[in-house]
CSV table of C-alpha atoms in Angstrom, one decimal:
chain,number,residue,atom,x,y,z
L,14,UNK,CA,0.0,0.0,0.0
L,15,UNK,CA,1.2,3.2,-0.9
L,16,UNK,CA,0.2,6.7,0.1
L,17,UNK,CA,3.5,8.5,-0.1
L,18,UNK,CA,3.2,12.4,-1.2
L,19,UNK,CA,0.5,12.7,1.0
L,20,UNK,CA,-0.9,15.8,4.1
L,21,UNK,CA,-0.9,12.7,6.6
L,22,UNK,CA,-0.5,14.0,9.8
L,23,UNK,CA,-1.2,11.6,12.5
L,24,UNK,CA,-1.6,7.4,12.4
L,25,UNK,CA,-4.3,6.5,15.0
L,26,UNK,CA,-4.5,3.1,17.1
L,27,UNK,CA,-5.7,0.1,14.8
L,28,UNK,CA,-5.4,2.8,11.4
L,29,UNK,CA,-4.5,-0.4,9.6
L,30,UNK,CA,-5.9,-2.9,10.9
L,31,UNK,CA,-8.3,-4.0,8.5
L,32,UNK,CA,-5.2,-4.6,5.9
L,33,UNK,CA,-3.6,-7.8,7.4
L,34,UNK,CA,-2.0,-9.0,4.7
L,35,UNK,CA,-0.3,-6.0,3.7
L,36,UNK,CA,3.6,-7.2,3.1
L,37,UNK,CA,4.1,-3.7,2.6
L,38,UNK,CA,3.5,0.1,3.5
L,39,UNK,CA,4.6,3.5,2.7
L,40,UNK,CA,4.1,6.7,4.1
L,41,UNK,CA,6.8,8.6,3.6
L,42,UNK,CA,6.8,12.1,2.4
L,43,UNK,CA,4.1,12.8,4.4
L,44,UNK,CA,3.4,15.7,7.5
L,45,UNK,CA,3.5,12.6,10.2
L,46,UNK,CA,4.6,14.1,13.4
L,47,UNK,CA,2.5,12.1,15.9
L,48,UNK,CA,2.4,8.1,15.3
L,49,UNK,CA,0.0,6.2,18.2
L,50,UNK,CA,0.2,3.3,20.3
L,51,UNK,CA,-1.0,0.5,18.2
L,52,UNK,CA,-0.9,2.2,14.9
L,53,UNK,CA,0.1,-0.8,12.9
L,54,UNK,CA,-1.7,-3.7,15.4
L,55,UNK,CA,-2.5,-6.8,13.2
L,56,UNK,CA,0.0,-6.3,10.5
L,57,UNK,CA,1.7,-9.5,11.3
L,58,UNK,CA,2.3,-10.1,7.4
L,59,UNK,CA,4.5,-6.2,7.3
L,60,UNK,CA,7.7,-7.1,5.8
L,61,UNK,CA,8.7,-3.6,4.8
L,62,UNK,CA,7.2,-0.2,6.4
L,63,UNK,CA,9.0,3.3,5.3
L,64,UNK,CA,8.1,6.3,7.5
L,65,UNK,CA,10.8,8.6,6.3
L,66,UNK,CA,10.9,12.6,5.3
L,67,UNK,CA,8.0,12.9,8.0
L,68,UNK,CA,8.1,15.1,11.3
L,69,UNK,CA,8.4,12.4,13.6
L,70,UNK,CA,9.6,13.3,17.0
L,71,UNK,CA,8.2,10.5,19.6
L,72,UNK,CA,7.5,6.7,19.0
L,73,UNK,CA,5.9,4.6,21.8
L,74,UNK,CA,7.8,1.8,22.5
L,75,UNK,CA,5.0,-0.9,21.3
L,76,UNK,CA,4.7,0.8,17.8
L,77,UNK,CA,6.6,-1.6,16.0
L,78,UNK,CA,5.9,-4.9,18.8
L,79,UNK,CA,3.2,-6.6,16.3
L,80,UNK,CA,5.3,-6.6,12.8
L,81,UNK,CA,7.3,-9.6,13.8
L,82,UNK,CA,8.3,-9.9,10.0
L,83,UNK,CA,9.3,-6.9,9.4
L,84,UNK,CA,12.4,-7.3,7.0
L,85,UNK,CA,13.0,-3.2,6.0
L,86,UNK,CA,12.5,-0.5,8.4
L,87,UNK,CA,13.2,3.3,6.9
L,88,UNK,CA,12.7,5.9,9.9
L,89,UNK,CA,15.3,8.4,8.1
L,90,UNK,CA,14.6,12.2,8.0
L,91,UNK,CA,12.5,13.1,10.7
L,92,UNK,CA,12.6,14.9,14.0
L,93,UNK,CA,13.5,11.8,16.8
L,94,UNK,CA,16.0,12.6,19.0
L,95,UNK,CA,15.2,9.6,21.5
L,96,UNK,CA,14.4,6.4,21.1
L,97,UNK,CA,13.0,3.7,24.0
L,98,UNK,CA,15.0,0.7,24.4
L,99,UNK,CA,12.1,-1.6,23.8
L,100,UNK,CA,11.4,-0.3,20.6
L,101,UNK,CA,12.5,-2.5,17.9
L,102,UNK,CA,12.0,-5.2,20.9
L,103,UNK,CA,10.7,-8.6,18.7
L,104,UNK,CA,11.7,-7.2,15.0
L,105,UNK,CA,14.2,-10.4,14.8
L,106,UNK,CA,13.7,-10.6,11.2
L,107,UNK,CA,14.8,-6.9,10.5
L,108,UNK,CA,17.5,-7.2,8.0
L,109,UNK,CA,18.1,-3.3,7.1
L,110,UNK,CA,17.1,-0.2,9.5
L,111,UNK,CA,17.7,3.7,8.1
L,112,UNK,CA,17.4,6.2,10.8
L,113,UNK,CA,19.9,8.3,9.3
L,114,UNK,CA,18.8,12.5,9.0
L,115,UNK,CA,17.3,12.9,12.3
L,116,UNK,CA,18.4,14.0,15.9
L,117,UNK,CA,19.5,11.3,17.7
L,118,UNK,CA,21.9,12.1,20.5
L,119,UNK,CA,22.1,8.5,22.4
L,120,UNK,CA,21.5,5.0,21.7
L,121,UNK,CA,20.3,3.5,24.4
L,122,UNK,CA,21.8,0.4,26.1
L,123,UNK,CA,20.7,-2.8,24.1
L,124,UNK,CA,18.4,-1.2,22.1
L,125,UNK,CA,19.3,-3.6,19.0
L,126,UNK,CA,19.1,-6.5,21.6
L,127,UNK,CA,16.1,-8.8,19.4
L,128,UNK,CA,17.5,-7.4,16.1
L,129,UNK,CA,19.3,-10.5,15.6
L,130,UNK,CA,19.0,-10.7,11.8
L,131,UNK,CA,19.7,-6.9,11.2
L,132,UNK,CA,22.6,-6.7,8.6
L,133,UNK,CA,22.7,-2.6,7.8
L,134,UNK,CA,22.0,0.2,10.1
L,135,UNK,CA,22.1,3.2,9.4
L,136,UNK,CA,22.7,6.4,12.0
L,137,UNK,CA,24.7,9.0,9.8
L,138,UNK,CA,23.8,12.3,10.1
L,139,UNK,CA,22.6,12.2,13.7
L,140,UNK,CA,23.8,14.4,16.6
L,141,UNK,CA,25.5,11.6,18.0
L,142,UNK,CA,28.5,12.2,20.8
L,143,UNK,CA,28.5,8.9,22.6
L,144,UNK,CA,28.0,5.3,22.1
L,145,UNK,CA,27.0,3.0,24.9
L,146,UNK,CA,29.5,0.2,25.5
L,147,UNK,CA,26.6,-2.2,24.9
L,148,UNK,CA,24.6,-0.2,22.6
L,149,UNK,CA,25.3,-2.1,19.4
L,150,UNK,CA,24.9,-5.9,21.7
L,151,UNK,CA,23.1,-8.1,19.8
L,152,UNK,CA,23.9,-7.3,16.1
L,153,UNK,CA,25.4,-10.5,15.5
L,154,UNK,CA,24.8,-10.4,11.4
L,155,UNK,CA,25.7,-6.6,11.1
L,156,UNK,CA,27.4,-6.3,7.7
L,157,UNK,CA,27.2,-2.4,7.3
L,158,UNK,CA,27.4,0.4,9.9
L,159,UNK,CA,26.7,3.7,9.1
L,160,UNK,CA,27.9,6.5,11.6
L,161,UNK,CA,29.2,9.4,9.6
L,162,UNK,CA,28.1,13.4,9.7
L,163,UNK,CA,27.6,12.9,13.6
């Protein structure tokens, strides 16, 4: 499903529910800046969701919980300059996750813990300063780190 290029502002609870087989979903280029708890509940099927060039500045940590195959995760070019450590929590089929362009100043302690297939990451451009010494624990298959422009 596509509906980039779009004035979406907001993603309610269950705003996709009805689309459970959806393998995938994009929304970028939008106005997004608030994204709810439960926004994409019953997309089990997800394997590819792109929220980039969006105002983003918050995520709840159960946003992504449900999309256990999620393969492709694009959060690049918005405003988050946090992330909870539960958050990709359960994505252990993520294979690639962009969340380059945005403000990130930490990365918390074992926030890549489940994301034991994850084999690129990308945190360039970021306001980065520090890494935790277990912030990258659990990347077992990384292949490509990006970290440049922070």
């Amino acid at each position: 499903l596509s509906l980039r290029h779009n004035h979406i502002t907001e993603l309610e609870r269950d705003q996709f529910a009805s689309f459970s087989q959806l393998t995938w979903l994009h929304l970028d280029h939008n106005q997004i800046s608030t994204v709810k708890e439960d926004a994409f509940q019953g997309l089990y099927k997800l394997k590819e969701l792109i929220l980039s060039s969006n105002k983003i500045f918050y995520l709840p940590n159960t946003t992504f919980t449900q999309l256990i195959n999620l393969q492709n995760l694009d959060l690049s070019f918005n405003q988050l300059s946090s992330l909870h450590p539960e958050l990709f929590y359960g994505l252990r089929k993520l294979q690639t996750l962009h969340l380059r362009s945005n403000s990130l100043r930490t990365i918390p302690v074992r926030l890549f813990w489940d994301c034991r297939s994850l084999e690129f990451l990308d945190l360039s451009t970021n306001r980065l300063r520090s890494l935790a010494r277990n912030g990258f624990a659990g990347l077992i298959k990384l292949r490509e780190l990006h970290l440049e422009h922070n």
